[in-house]
Short mmCIF file of C-alpha atoms and ligand atoms in Angstrom, two decimals:
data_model
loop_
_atom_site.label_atom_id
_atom_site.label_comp_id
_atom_site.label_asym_id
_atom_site.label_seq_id
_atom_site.Cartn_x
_atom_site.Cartn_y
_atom_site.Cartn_z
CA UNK K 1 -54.38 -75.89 46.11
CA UNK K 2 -56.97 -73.26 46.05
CA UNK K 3 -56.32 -70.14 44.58
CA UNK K 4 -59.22 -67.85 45.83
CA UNK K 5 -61.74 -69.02 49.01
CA UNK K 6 -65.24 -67.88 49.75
CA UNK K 7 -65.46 -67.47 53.65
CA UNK K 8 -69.40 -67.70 54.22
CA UNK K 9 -69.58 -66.29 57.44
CA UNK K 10 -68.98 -63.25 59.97
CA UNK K 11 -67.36 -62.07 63.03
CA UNK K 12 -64.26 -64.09 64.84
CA UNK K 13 -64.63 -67.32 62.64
CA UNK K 14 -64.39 -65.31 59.52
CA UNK K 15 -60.97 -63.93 60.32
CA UNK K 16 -60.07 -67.45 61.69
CA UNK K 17 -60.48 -69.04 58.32
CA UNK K 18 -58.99 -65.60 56.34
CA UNK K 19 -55.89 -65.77 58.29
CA UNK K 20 -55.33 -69.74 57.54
CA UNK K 21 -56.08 -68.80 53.71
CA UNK K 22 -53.41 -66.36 54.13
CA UNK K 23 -50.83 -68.08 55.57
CA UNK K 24 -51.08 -70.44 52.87
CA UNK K 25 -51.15 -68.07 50.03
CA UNK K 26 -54.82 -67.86 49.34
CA UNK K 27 -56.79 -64.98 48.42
CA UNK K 28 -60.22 -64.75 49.98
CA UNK K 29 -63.82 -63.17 49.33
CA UNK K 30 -65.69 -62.22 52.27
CA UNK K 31 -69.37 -62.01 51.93
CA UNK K 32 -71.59 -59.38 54.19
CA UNK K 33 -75.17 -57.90 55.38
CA UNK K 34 -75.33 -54.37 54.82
CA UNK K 35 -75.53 -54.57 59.05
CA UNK K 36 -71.80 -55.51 58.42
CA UNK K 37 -70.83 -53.44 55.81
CA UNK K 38 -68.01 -51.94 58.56
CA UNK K 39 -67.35 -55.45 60.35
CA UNK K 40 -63.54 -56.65 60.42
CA UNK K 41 -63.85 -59.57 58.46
CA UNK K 42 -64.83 -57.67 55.39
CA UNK K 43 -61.63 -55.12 55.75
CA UNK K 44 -59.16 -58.33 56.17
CA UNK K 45 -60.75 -59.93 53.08
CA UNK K 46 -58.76 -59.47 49.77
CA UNK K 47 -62.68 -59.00 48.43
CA UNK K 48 -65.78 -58.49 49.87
CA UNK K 49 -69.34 -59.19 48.27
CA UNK K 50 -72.66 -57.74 49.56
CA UNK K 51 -74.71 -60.16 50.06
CA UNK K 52 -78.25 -58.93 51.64
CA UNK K 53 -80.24 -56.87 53.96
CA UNK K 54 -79.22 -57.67 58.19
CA UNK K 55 -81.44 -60.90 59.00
CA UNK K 56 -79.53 -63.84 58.35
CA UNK K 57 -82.67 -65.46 56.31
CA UNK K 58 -81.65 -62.73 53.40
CA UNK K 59 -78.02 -62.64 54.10
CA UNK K 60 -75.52 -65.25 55.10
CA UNK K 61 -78.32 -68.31 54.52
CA UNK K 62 -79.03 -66.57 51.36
CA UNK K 63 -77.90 -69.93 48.97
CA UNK K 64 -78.53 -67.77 45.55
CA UNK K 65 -76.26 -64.97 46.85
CA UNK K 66 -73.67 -66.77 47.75
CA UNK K 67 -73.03 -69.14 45.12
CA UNK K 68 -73.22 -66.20 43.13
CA UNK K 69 -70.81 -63.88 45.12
CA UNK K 70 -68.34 -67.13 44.04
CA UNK K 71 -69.25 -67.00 40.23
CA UNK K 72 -68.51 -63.10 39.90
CA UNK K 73 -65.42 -63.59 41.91
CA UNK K 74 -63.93 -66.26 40.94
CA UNK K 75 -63.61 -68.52 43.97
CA UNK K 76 -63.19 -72.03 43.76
CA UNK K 77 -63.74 -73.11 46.90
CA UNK K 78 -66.14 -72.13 50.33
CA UNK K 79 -65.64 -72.66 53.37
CA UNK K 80 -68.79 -71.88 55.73
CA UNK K 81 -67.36 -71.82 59.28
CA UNK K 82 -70.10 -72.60 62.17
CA UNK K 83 -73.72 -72.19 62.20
CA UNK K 84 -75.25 -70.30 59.22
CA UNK K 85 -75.01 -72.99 56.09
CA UNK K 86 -72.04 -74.90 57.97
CA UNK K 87 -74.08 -77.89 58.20
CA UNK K 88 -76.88 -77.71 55.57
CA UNK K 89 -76.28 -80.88 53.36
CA UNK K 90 -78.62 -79.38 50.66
CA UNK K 91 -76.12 -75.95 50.68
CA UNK K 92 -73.31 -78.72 50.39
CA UNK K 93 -74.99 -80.81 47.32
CA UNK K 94 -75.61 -76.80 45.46
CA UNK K 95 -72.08 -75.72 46.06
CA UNK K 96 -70.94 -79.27 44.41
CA UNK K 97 -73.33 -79.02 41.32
CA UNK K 98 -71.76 -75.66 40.58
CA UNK K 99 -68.54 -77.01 40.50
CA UNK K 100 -67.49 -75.10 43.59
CA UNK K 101 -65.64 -77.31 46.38
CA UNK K 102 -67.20 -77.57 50.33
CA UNK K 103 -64.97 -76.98 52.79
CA UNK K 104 -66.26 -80.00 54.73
CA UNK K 105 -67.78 -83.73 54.57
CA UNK K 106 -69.64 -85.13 51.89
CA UNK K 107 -73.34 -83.57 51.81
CA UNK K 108 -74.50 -87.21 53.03
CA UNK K 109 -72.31 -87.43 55.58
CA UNK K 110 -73.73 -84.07 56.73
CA UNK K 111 -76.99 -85.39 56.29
CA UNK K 112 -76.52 -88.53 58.34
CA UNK K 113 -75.16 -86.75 61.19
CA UNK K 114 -78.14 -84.69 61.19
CA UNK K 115 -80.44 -87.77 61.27
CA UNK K 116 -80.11 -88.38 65.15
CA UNK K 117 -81.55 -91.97 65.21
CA UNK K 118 -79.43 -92.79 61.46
CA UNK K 119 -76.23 -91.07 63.17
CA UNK K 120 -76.80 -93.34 66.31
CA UNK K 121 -77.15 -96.27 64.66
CA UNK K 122 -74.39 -95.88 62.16
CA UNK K 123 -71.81 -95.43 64.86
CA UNK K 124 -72.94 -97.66 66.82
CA UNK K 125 -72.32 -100.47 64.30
CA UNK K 126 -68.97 -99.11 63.78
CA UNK K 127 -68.16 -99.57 67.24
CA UNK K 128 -68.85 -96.50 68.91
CA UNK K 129 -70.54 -96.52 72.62
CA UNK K 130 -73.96 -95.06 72.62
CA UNK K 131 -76.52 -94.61 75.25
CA UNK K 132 -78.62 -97.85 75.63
CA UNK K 133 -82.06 -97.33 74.90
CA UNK K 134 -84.40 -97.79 72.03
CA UNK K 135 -83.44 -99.64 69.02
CA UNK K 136 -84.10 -96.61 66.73
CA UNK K 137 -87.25 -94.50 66.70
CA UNK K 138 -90.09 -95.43 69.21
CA UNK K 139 -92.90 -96.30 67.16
CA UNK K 140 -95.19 -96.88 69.64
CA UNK K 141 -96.77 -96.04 73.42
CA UNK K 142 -96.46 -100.13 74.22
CA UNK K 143 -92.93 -100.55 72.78
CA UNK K 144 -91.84 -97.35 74.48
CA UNK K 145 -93.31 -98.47 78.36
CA UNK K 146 -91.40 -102.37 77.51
CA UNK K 147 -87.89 -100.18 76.52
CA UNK K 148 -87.88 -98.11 79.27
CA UNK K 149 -88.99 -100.91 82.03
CA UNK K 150 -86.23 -102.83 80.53
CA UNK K 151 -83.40 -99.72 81.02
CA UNK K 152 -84.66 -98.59 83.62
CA UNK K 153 -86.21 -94.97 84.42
CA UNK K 154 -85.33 -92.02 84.59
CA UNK K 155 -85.58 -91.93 80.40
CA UNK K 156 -85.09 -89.15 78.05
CA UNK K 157 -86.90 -88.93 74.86
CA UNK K 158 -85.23 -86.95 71.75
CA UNK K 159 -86.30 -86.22 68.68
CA UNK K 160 -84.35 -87.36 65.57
CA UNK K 161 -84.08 -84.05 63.74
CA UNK K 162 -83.50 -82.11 67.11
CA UNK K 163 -80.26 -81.96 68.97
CA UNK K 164 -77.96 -79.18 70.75
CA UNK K 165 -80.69 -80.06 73.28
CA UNK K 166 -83.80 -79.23 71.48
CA UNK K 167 -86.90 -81.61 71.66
CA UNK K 168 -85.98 -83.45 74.72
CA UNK K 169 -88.14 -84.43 77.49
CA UNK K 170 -87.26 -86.41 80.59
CA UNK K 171 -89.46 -89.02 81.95
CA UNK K 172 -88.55 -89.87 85.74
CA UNK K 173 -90.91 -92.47 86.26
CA UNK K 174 -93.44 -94.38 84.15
CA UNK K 175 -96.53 -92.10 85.21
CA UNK K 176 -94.64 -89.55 83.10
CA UNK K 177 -93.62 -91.68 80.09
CA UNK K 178 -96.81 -90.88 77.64
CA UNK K 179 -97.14 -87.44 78.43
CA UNK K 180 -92.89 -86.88 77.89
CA UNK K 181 -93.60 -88.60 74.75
CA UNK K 182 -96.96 -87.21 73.47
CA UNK K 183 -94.77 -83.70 74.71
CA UNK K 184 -91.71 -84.68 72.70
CA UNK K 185 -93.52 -85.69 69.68
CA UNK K 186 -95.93 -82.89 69.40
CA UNK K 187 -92.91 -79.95 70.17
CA UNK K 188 -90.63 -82.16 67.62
CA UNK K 189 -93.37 -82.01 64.73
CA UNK K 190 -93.70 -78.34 65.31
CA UNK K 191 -90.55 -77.33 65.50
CA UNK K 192 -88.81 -79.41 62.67
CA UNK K 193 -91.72 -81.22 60.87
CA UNK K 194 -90.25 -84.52 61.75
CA UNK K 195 -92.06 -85.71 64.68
CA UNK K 196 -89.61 -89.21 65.23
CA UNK K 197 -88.20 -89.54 68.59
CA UNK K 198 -86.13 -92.22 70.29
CA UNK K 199 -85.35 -92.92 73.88
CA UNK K 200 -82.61 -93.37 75.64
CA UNK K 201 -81.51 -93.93 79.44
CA UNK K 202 -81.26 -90.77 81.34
CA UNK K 203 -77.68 -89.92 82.60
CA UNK K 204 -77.92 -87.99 85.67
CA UNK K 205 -74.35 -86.11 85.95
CA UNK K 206 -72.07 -86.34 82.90
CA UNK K 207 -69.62 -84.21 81.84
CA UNK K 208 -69.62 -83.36 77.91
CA UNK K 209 -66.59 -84.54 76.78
CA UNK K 210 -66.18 -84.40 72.62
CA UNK K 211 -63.07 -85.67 70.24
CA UNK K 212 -62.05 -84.04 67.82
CA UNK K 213 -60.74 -85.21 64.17
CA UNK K 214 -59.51 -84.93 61.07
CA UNK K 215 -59.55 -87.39 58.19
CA UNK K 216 -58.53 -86.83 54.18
CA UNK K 217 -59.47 -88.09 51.21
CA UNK K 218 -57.18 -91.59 51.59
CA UNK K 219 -58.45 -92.66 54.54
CA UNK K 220 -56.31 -91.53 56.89
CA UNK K 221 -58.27 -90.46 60.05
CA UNK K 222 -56.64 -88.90 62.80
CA UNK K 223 -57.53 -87.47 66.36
CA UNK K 224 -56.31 -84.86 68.06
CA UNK K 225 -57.93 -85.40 71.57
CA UNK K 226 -61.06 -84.33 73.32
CA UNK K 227 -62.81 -81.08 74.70
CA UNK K 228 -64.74 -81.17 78.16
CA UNK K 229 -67.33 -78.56 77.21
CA UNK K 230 -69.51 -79.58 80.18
CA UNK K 231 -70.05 -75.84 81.48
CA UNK K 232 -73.07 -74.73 79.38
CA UNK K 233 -75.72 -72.60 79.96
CA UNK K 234 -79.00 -73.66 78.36
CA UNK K 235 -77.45 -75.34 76.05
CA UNK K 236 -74.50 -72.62 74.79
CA UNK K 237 -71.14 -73.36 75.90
CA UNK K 238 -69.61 -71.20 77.94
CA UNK K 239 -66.20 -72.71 79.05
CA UNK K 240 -64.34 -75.02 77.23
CA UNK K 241 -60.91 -77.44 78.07
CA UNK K 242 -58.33 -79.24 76.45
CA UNK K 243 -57.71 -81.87 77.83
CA UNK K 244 -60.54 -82.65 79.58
CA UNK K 245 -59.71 -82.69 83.76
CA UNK K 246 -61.78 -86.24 84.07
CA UNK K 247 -59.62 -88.21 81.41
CA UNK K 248 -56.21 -89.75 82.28
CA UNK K 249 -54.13 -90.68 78.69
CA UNK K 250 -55.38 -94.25 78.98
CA UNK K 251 -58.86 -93.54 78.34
CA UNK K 252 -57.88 -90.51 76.05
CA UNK K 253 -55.77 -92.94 73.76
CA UNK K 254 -59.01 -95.52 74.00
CA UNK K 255 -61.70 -93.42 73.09
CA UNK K 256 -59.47 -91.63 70.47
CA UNK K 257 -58.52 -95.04 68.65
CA UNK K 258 -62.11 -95.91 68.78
CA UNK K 259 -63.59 -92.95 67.10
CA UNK K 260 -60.58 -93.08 64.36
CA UNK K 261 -61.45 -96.96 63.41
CA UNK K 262 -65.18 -96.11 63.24
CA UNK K 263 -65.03 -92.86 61.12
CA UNK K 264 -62.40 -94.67 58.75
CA UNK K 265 -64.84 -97.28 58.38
CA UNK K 266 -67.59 -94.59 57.71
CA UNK K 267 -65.21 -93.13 55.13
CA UNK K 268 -65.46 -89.43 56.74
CA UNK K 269 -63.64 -86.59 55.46
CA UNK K 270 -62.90 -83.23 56.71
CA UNK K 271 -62.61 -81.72 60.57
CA UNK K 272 -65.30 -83.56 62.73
CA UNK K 273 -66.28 -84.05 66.56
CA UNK K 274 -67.65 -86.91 68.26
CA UNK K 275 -69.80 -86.28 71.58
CA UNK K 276 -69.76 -88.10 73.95
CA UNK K 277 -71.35 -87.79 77.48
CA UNK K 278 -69.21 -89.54 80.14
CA UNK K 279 -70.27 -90.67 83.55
CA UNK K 280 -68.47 -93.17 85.84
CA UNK K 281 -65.47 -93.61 83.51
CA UNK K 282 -67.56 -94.63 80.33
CA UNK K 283 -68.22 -93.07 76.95
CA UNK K 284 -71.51 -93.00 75.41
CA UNK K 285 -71.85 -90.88 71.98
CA UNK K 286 -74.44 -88.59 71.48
CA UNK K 287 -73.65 -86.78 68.16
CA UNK K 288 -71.45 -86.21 65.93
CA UNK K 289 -70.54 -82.14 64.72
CA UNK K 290 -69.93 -82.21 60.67
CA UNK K 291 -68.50 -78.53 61.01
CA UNK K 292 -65.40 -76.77 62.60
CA UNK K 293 -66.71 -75.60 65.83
CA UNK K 294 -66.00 -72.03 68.37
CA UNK K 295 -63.94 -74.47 70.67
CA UNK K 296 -61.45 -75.77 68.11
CA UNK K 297 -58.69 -73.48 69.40
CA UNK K 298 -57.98 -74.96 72.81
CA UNK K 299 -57.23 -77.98 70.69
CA UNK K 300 -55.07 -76.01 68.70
CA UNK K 301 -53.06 -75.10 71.78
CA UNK K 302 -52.12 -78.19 72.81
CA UNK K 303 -51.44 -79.93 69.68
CA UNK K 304 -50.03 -76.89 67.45
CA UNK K 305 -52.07 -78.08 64.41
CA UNK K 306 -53.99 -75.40 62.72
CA UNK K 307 -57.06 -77.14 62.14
CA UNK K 308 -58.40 -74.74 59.60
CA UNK K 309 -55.38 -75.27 57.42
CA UNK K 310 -55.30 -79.15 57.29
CA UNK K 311 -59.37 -78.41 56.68
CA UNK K 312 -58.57 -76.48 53.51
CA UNK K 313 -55.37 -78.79 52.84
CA UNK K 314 -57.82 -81.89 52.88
CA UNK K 315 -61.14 -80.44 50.74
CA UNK K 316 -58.30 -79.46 47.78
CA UNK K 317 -57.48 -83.16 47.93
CA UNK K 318 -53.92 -83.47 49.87
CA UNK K 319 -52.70 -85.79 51.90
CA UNK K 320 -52.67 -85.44 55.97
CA UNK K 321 -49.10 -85.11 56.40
CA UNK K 322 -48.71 -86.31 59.97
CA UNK K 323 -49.69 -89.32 61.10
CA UNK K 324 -51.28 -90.07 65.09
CA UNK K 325 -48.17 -90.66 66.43
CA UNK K 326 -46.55 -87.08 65.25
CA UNK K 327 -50.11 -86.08 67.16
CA UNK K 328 -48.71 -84.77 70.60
CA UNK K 329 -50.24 -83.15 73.64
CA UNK K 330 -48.48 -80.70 75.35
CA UNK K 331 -50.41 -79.07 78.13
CA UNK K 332 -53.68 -77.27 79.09
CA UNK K 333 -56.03 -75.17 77.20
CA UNK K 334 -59.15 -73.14 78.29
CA UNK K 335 -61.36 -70.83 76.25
CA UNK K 336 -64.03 -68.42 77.52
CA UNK K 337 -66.70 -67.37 75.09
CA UNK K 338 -66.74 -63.05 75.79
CA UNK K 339 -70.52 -62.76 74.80
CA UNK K 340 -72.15 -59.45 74.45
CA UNK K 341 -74.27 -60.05 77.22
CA UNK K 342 -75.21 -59.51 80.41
CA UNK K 343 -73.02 -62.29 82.59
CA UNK K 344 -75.91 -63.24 84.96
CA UNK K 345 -79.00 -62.66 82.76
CA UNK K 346 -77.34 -63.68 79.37
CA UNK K 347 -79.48 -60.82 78.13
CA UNK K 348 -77.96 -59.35 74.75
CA UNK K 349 -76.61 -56.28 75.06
CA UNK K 350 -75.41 -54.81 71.06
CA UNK K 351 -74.79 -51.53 70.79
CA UNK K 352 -71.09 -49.50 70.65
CA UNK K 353 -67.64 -50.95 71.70
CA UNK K 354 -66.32 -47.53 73.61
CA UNK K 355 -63.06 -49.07 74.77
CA UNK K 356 -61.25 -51.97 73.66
CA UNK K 357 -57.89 -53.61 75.13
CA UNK K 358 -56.95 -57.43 74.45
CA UNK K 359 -54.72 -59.26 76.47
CA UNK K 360 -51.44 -60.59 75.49
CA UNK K 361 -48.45 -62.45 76.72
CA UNK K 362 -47.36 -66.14 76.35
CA UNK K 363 -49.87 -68.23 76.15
CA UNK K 364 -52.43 -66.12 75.71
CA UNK K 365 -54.76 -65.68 72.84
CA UNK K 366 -57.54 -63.59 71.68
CA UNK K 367 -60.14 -64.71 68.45
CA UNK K 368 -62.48 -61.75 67.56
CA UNK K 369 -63.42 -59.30 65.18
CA UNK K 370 -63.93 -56.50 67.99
CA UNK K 371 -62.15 -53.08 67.30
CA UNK K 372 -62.44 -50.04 68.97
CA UNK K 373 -65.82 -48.03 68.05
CA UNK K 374 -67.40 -50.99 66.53
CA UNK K 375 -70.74 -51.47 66.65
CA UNK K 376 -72.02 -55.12 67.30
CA UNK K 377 -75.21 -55.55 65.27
CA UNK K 378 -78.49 -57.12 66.97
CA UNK K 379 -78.98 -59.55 64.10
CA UNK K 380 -76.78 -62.12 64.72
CA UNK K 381 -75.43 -64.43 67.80
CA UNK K 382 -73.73 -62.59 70.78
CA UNK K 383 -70.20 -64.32 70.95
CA UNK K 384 -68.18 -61.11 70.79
CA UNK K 385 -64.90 -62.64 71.28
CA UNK K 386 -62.72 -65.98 72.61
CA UNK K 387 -59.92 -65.48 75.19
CA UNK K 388 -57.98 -69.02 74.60
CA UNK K 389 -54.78 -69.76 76.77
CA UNK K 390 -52.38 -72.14 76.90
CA UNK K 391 -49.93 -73.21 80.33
CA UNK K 392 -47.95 -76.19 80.87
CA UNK K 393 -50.38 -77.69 83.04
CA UNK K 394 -53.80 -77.16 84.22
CA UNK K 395 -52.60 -74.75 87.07
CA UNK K 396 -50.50 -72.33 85.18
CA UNK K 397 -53.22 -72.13 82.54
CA UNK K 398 -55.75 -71.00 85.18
CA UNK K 399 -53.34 -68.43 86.58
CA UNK K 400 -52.71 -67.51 83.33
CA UNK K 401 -56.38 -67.01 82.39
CA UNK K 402 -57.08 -65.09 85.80
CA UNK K 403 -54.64 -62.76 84.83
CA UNK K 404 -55.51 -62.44 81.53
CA UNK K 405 -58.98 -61.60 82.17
CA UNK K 406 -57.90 -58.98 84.69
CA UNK K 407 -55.94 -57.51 81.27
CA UNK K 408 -59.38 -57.63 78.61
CA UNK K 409 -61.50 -54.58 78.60
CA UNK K 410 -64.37 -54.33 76.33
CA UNK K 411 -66.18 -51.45 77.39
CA UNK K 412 -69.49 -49.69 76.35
CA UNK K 413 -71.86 -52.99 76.17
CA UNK K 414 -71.86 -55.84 78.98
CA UNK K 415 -70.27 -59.10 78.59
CA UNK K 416 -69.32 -62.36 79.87
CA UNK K 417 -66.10 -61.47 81.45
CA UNK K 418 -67.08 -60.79 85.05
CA UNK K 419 -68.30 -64.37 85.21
CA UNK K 420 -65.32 -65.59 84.50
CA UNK K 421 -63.98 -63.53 86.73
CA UNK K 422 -65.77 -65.28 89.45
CA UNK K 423 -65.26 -68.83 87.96
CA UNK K 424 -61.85 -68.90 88.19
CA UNK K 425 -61.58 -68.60 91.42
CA UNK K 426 -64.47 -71.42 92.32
CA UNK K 427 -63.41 -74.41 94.33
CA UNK K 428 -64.80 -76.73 91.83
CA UNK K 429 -64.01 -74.93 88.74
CA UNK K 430 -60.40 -74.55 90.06
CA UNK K 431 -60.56 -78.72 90.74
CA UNK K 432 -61.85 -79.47 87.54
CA UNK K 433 -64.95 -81.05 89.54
CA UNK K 434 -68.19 -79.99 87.54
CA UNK K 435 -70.43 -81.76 85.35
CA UNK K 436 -73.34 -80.60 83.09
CA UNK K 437 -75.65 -79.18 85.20
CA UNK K 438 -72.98 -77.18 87.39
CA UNK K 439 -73.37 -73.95 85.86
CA UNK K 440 -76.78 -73.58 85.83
CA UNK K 441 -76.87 -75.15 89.68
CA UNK K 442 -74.33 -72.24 90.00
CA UNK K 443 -75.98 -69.56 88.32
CA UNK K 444 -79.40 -70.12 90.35
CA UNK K 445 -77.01 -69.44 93.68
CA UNK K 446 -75.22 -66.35 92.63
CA UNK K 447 -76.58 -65.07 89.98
CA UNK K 448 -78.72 -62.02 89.52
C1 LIG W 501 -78.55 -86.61 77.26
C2 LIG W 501 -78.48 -86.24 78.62
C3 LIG W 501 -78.64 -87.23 79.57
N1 LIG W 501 -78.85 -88.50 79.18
N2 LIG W 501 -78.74 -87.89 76.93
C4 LIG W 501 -78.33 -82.20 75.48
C5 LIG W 501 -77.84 -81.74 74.16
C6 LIG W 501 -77.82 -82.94 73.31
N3 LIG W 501 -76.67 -82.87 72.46
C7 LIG W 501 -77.78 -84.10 74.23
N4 LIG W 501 -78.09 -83.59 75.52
C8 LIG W 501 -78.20 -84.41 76.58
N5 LIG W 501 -78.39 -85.71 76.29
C9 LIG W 501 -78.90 -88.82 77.88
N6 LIG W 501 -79.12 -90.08 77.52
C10 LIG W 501 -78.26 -84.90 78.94
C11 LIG W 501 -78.13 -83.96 77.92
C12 LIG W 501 -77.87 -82.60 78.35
C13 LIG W 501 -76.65 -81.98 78.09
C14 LIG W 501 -75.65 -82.60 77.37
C15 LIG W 501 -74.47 -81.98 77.12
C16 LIG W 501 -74.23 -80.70 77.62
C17 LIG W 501 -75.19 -80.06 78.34
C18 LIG W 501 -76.41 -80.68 78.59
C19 LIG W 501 -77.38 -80.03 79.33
C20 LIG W 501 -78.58 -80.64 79.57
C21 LIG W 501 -78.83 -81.93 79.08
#
């Protein structure tokens, strides 16, 4: 095992990876901005390195700095949390050539996975659903009019090096197909110098459902069930569920053995997630997520495997120790992302944490690097905290996160919480009845 880790990142996910090192007897380097020379995850650390000026370009993307940060201190190992370098296959490929270990897949897994129209068709032909629609990239206007005629409209182009929503245009009819893709194309060159695109039918109303796993370096792959992220707001997730209120365990134990076969035949190692939209009662994949991700908790909740840990165990070469069947679900989880924004506008809003209170109790969990007089920086993303909790059932869980909101006070910026506030207490949200588009469909109605 690892002696000494290198956490490359900031804020809640920082800590969530420290405390896992500690647990399991590992000292840990923390790397910082001189923004977050005060921040919680460097005080935690055993070790902290300074690592650039605030922006992120010069700072916690900074490849040089951190590789070095590891060479004065001695770690052996990094592990790069979400976002930031967490799923840069070129980072990955550096940290291996300097003998350092990635905490995550192989840098061309990474990089296949960020290939939308390679990713596709390599699950696919491992037997994973996907969206029917073009056999790879669209090369052409003709070839794109016959696909879509023969799937039937509406259609959605995407561009290959896009995803989390970027680069997508939606044609409903075939008056709109060359300008959508003409659109796509053009905004997909400019924004990631790749301008490949693909098409696929449009689903109208799915829910974002997404399984997670873990596999090690023998082969073994397991899963530990699926997510139903489908309450997003331009693309950010908001609210997040395990299980997922649309599966029953039939279809949980069916799409979970079919993502296990596929990624052992892909030979994936590490944590990973597997999207999925579902509408109607069928799967269709839509990417696959090389890095931990800021909903792994609720997962943690109902399985009691700390997914960090068996991340860590896994990279340093050991075995999983359970197998699926020792995999058990016990439960309901829900997380709410407690942004430092306004909870109507999503405006940021940084600036000086005046009062600070997190809730407790059974079942109840809060992820953040918040403290009392802290002051949340500008520079980076605005999730200030998670409140997780767990219940027996669906039911108890949503008391239980009603009552635990009621308990959180972050005062002196605005945040998230009095939407949640509100969507507890919806009809739909309480019926687990909402898809996709329901928040912003909901936001437009009562929002400010
Ligand atoms: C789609 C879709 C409908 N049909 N693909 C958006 C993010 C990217 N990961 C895939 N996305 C979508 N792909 C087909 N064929 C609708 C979306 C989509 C979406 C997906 C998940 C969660 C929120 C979303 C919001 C808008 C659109």
């Amino acid at each position: 095992m690892f002696e000494k880790v290198l956490i490359a990142n900031r804020g809640e996910i920082a800590l969530r990876i420290n405390r896992a090192c500690k647990e399991m007897g590992i000292s840990t380097v923390a790397v910082h901005s001189t923004a977050d020379a005060d921040a919680m995850h460097v005080r935690l650390a055993d070790e902290s390195v300074c690592i650039g000026p605030p922006p992120a370009s010069q700072s916690y993307l900074n490849i040089p700095q951190i590789i070095a940060a590891c060479e004065i201190t001695g770690a052996e190992a990094i592990h790069p949390g979400y976002g930031f370098l967490s799923e840069n296959a070129r980072f990955a490929e550096i940290v291996r050539e300097h003998g350092i270990t990635f905490i995550g897949p192989t840098p061309e897994h990474i990089r296949l996975m960020g290939d939308k129209i390679a990713a596709k068709q390599a699950v696919k032909e491992v037997g994973i659903p996907t969206v029917p629609g073009s056999d790879g990239a669209v090369t052409s206007d003709t070839e794109a009019a016959r696909i879509a005629n023969q799937i039937g409209y509406p259609v959605l182009i995407k561009a290959s090096a896009g995803g989390g929503g970027r680069g997508m245009k939606v044609a409903e009819k075939p008056s709109d197909l060359m300008l959508a893709l003409s659109t796509a194309r053009s905004e997909a060159k400019a924004a990631f110098g790749d301008d490949a695109v693909y098409m696929e039918k449009y689903l109208q109303k799915p829910r974002h459902i997404e399984v997670q796993i873990l596999a090690d370096s023998f082969g073994k792959v397991l899963h530990l069930g699926e997510r139903d992220c489908s309450l997003q707001r331009r693309h950010q997730k908001v609210w997040e569920e395990a299980g997922s209120p649309a599966l029953n365990t039939a279809q949980r134990e069916e799409i979970g053995a079919i993502v296990t076969k596929a990624l052992e035949k892909i030979g994936y190692l590490g944590a990973g997630t597997i999207e999925f939209l579902f509408e109607e009662g069928h799967f269709y994949f839509i990417e696959m997520n090389t890095r931990l991700q800021v909903e792994h908790p609720v997962t943690e909740m109902i399985t009691g495997i700390d997914i960090v840990r068996e991340q860590i165990r896994v990279a340093a070469g050991s075995p999983l120790e359970m197998d699926q069947r020792d995999v058990v679900f016990s439960g309901h989880s829900i997380e709410c992302r407690i942004n430092a924004e306004n909870p109507f506008t999503f405006q940021p809003s940084p600036g000086t944490i005046t009062t600070f209170h997190a809730p407790g109790g059974l079942g109840v969990r809060f992820d953040s690097a918040m403290y009392d007089g802290y002051r949340i920086p500008p520079y980076y993303d605005s999730l200030a905290g998670k409140l997780i909790v767990h219940g027996k059932n669906r039911n108890e869980c949503m008391m239980r996160l009603r009552r635990s909101l009621d308990e959180l006070v972050v005062g002196g910026i605005e945040t998230t919480i009095p939407l949640f506030q509100q969507l507890v207490r919806e009809p739909d949200i309480h019926n687990g009845d909402y898809h996709i588009h329901w928040l912003e469909q909901y936001l437009s109605k009562h929002g400010a």
